[in-house]
PDB file of C-alpha atoms and ligand atoms in Angstrom:
ATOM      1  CA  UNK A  29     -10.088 -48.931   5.201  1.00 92.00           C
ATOM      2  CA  UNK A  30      -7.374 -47.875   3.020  1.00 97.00           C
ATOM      3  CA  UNK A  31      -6.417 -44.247   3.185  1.00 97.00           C
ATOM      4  CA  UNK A  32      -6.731 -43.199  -0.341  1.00 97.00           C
ATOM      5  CA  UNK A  33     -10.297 -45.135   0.516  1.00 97.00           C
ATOM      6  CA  UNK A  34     -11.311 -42.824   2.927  1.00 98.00           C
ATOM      7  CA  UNK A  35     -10.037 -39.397   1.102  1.00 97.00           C
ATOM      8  CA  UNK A  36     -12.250 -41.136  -1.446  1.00 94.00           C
ATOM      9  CA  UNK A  37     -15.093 -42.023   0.037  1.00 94.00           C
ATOM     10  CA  UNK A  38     -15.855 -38.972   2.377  1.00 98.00           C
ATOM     11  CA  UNK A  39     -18.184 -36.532   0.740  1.00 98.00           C
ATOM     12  CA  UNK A  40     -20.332 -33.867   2.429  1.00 98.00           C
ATOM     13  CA  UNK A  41     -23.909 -35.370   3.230  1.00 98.00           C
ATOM     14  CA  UNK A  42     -26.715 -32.996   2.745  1.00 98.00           C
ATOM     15  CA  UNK A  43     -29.779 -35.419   3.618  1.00 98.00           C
ATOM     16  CA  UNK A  44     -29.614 -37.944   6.826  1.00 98.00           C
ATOM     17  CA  UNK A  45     -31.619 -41.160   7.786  1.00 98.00           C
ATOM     18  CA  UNK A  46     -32.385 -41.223  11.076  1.00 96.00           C
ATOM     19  CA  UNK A  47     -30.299 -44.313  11.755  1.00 98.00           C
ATOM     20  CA  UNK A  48     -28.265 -43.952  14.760  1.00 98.00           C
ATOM     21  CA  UNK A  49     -24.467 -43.553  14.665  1.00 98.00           C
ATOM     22  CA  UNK A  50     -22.965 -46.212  16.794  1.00 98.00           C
ATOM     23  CA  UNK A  51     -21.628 -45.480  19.734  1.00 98.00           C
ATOM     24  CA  UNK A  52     -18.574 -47.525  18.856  1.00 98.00           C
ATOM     25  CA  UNK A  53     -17.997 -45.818  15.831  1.00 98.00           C
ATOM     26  CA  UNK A  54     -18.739 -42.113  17.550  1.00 99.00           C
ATOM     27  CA  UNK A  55     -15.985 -43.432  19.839  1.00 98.00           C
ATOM     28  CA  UNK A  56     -13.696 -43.815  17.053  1.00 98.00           C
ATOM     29  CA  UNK A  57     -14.360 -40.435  15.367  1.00 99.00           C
ATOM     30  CA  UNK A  58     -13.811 -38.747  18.821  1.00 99.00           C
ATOM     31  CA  UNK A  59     -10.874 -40.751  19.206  1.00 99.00           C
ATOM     32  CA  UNK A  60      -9.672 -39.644  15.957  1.00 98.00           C
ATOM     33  CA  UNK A  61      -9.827 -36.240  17.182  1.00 98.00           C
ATOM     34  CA  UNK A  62      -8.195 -36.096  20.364  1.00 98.00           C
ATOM     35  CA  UNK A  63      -5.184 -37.563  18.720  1.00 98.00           C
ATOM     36  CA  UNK A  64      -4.828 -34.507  16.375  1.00 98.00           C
ATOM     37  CA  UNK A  65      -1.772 -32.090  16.490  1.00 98.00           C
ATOM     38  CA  UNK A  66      -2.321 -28.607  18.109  1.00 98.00           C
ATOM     39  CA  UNK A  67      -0.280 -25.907  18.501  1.00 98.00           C
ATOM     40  CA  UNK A  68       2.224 -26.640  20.867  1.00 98.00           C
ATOM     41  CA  UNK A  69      -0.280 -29.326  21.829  1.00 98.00           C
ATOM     42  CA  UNK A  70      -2.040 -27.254  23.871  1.00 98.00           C
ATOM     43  CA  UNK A  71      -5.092 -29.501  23.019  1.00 98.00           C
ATOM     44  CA  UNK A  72      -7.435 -26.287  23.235  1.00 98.00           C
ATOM     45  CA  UNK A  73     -10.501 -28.201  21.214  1.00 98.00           C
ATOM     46  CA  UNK A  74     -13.982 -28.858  23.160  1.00 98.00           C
ATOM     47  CA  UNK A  75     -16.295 -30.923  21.207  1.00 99.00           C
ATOM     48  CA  UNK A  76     -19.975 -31.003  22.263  1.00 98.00           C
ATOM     49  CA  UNK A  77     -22.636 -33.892  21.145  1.00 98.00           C
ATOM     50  CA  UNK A  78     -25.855 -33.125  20.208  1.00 98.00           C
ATOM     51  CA  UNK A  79     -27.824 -36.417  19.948  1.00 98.00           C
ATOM     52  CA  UNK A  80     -31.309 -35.623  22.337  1.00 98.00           C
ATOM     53  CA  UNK A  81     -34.145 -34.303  20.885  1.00 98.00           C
ATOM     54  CA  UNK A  82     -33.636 -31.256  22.788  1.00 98.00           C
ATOM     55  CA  UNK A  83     -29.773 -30.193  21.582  1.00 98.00           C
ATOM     56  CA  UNK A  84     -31.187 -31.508  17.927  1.00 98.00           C
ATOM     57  CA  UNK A  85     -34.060 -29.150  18.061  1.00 98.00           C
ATOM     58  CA  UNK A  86     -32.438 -26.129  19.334  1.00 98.00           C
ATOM     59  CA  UNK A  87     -29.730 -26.825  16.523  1.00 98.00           C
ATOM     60  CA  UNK A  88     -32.556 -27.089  14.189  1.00 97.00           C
ATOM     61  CA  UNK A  89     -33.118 -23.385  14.353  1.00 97.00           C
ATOM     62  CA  UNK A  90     -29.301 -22.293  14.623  1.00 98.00           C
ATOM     63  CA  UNK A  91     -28.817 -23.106  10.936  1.00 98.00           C
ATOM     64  CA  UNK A  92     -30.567 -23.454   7.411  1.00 98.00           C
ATOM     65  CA  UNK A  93     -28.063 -26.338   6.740  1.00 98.00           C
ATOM     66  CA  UNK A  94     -30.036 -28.968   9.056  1.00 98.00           C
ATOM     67  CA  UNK A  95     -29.790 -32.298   7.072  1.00 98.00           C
ATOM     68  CA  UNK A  96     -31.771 -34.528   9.168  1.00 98.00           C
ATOM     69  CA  UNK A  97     -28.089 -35.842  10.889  1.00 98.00           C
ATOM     70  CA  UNK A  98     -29.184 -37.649  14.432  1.00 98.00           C
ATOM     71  CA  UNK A  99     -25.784 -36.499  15.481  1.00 98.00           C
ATOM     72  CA  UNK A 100     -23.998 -33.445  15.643  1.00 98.00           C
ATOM     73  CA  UNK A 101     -20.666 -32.442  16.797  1.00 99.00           C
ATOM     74  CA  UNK A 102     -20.194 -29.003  17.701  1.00 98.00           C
ATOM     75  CA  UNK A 103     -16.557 -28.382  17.644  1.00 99.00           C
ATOM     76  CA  UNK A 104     -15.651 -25.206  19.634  1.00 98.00           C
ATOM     77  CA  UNK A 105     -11.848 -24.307  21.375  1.00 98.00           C
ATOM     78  CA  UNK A 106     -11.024 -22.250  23.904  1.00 98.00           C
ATOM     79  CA  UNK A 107      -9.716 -18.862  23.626  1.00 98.00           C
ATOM     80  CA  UNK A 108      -7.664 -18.369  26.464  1.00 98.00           C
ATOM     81  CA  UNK A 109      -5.790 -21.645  25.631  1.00 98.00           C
ATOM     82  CA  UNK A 110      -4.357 -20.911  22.361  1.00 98.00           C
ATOM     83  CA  UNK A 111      -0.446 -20.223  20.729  1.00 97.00           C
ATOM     84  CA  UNK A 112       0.001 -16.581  19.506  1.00 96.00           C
ATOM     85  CA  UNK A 113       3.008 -17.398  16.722  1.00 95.00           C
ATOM     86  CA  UNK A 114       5.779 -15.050  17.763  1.00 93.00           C
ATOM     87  CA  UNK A 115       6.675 -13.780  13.879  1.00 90.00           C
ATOM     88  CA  UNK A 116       3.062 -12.952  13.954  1.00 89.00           C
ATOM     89  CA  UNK A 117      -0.449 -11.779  15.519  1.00 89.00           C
ATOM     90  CA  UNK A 118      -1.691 -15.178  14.639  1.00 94.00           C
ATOM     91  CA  UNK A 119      -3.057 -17.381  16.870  1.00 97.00           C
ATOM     92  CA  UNK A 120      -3.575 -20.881  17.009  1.00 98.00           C
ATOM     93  CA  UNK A 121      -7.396 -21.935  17.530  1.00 98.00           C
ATOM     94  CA  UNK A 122      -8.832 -21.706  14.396  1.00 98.00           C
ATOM     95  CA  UNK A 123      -6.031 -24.106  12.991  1.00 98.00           C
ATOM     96  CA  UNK A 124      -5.844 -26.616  15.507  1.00 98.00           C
ATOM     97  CA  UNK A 125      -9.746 -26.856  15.973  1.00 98.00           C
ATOM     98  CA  UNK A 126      -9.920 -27.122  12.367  1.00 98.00           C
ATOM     99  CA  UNK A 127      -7.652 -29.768  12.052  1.00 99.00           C
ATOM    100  CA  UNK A 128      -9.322 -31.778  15.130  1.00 99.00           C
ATOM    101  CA  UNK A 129     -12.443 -31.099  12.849  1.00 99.00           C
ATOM    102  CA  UNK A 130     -10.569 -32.848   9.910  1.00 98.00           C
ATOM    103  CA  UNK A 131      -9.463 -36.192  12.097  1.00 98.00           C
ATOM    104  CA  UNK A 132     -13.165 -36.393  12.968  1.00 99.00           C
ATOM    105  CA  UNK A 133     -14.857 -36.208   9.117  1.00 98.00           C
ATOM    106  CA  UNK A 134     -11.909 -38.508   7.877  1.00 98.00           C
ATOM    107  CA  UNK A 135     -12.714 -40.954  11.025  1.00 98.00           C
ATOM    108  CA  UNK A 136     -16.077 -40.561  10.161  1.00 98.00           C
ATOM    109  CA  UNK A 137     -15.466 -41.802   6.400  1.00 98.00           C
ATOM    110  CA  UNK A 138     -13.492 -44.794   7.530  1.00 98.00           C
ATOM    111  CA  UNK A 139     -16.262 -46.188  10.119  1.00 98.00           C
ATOM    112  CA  UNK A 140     -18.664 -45.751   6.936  1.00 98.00           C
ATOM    113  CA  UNK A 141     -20.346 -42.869   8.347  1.00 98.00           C
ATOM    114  CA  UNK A 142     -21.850 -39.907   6.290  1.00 98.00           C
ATOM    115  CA  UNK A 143     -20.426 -36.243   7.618  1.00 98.00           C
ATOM    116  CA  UNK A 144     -20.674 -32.904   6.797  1.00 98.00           C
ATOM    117  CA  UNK A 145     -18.775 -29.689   8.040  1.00 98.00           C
ATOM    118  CA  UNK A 146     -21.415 -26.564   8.632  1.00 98.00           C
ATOM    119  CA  UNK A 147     -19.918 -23.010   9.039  1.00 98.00           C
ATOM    120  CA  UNK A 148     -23.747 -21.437   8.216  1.00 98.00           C
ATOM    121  CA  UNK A 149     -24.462 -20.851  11.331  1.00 98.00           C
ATOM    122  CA  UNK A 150     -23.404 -17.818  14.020  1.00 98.00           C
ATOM    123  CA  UNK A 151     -20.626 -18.900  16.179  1.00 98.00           C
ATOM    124  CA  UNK A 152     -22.081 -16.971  19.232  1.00 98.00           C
ATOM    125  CA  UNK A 153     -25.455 -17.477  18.933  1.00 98.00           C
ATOM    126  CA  UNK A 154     -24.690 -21.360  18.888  1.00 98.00           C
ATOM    127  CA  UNK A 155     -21.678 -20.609  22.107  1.00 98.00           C
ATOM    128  CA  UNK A 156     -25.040 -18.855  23.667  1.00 98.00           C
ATOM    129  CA  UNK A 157     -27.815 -21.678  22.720  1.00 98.00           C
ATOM    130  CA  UNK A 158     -25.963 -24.125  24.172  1.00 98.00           C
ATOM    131  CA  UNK A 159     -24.523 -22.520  26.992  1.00 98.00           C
ATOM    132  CA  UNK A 160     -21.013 -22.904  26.453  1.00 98.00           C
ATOM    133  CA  UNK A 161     -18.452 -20.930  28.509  1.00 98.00           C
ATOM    134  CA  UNK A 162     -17.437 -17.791  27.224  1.00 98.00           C
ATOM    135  CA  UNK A 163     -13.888 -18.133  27.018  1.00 98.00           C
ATOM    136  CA  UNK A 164     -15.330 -20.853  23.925  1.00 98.00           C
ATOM    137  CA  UNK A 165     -15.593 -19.976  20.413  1.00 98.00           C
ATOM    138  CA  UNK A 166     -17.589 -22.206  18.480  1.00 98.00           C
ATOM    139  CA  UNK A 167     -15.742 -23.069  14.988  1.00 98.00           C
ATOM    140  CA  UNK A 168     -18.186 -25.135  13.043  1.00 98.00           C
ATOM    141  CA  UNK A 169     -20.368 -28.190  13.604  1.00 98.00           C
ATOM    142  CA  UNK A 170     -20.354 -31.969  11.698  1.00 99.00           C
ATOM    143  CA  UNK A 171     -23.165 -33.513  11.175  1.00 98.00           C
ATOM    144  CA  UNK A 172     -22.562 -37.492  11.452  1.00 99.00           C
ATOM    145  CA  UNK A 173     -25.212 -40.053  10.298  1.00 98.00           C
ATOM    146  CA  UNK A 174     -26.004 -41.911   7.400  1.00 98.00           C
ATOM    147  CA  UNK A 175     -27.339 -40.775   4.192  1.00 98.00           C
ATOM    148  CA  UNK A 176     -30.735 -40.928   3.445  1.00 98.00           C
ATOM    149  CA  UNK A 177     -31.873 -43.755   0.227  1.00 98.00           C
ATOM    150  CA  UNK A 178     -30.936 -41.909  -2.862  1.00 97.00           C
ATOM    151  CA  UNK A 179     -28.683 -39.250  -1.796  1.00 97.00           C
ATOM    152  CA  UNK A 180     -25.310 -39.250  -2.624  1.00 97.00           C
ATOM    153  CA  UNK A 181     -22.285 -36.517  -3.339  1.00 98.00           C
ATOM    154  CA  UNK A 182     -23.380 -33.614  -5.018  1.00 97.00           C
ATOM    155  CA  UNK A 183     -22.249 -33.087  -8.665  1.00 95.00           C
ATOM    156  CA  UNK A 184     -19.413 -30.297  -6.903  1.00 96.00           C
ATOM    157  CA  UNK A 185     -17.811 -33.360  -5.612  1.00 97.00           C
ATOM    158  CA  UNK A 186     -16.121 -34.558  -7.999  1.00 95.00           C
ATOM    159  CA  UNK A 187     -15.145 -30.781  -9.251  1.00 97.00           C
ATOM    160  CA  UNK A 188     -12.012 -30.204  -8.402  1.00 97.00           C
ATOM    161  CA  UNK A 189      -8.717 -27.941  -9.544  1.00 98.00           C
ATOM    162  CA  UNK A 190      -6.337 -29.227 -11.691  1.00 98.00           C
ATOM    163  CA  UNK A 191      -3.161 -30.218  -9.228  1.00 98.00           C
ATOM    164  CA  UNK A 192      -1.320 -27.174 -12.063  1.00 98.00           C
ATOM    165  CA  UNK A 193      -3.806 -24.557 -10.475  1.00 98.00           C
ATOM    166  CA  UNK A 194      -3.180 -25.491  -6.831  1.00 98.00           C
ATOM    167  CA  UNK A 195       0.821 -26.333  -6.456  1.00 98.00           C
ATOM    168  CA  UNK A 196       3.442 -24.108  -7.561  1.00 98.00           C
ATOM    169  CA  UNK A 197       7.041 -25.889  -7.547  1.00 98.00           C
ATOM    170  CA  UNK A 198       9.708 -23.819  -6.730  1.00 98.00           C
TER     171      UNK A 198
HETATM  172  C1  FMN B  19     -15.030 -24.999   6.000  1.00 73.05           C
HETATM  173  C2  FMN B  19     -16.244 -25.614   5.366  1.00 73.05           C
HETATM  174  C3  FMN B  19     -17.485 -25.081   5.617  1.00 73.05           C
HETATM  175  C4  FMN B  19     -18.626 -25.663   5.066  1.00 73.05           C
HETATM  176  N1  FMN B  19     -19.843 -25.177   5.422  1.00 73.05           N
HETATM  177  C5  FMN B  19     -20.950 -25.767   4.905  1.00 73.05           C
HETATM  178  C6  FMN B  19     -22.235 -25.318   5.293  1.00 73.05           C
HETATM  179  O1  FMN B  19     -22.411 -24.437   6.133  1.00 73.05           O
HETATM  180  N2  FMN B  19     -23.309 -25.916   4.733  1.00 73.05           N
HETATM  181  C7  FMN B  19     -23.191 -26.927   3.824  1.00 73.05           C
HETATM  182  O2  FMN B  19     -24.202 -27.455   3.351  1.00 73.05           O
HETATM  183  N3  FMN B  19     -21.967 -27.390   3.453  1.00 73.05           N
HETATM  184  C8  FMN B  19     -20.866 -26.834   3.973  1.00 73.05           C
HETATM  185  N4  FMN B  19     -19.624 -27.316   3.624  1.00 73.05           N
HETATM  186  C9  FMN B  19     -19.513 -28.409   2.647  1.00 73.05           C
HETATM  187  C10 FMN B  19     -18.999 -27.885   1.309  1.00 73.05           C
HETATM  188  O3  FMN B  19     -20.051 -27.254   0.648  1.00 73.05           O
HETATM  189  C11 FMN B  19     -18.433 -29.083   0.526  1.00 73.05           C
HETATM  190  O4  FMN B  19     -17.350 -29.600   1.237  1.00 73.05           O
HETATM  191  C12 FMN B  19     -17.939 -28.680  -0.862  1.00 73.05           C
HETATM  192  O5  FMN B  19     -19.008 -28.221  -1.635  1.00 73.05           O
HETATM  193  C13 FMN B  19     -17.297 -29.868  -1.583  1.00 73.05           C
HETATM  194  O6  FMN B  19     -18.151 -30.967  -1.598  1.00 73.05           O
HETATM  195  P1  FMN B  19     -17.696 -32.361  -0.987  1.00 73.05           P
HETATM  196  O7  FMN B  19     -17.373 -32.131   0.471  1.00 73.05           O
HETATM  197  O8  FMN B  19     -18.876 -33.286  -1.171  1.00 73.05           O
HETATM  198  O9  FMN B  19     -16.489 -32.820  -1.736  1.00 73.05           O
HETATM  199  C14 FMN B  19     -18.493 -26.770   4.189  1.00 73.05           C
HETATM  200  C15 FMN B  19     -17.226 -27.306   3.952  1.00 73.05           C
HETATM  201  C16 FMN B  19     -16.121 -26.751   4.531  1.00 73.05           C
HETATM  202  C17 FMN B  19     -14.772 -27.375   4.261  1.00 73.05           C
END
């Protein structure tokens, strides 16, 4: 697909069929992820899949924003692994896991597959749920799957900021 297709296309899914992602097309979003930058490519990002019945279900009650998605990426990095910025007390996991996040939802939209990125949830009670180590912090989850008959992008969607609110040339 085009790229100004898939910047297009992608919209935050908030109601899932239960049609299966394909593992050839999960493939590709991971792919798409690995392959992000990172912080002096440390490469710090851990991404779990939920697909069983069992990882769904415990996700199920780990967040009000369950939309029905069969899949579910939790994307987590790991603490111990990241870049503090010298000029700064900054670190670097947020950023990079964010941006692995990114590569996955705009994979996602070019294989044709529905996303969206939840934050409503508590990073260590997921971390715990699922038993991840503790040096782990869990940054958000995707849900991946395929929109359910009649839903579509929600009227926010197409809201956006003037480019004259957003960019300042100096
Ligand atoms: C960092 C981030 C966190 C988000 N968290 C949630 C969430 O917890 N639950 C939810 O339903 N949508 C969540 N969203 C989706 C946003 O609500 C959505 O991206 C925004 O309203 C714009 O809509 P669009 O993605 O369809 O263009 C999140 C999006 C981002 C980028």
């Amino acid at each position: 697909m085009e790229f100004t297709d898939v910047i297009k296309n992608r919209y935050s899914c908030k109601r899932y069929s239960d049609r299966a992602v394909e593992e050839d097309k999960l493939t590709a979003i991971l792919e798409a992820g690995r392959v992000a930058p990172t912080a002096k490519n440390l490469q710090e990002q851990h991404v779990y899949v939920l697909q069983s019945a069992e990882a769904l279900e415990k996700f199920n009650g780990l967040t009000p924003c369950r939309y029905g998605a069969p899949t579910v990426l939790l994307v987590a990095f790991d603490s111990e692994n990241v870049y503090t910025y010298p000029s700064s007390e900054r670190t670097s996991g947020v950023e990079d896991a964010s941006i692995v996040a990114t590569h996955m939802i705009l994979a996602a939209a070019n294989e044709g597959v529905d996303s969206c990125w939840v934050n409503r949830l508590n990073p260590d009670e997921v971390a715990k749920a699922f038993g991840l180590p503790g040096n782990e912090v869990v940054l958000c989850a995707i849900d991946l799957g395929y929109a359910a008959e009649g839903t579509g992008p929600l009227p926010n969607h197409a809201s956006r900021k003037e480019l004259a609110e957003t960019v300042t040339r100096l």
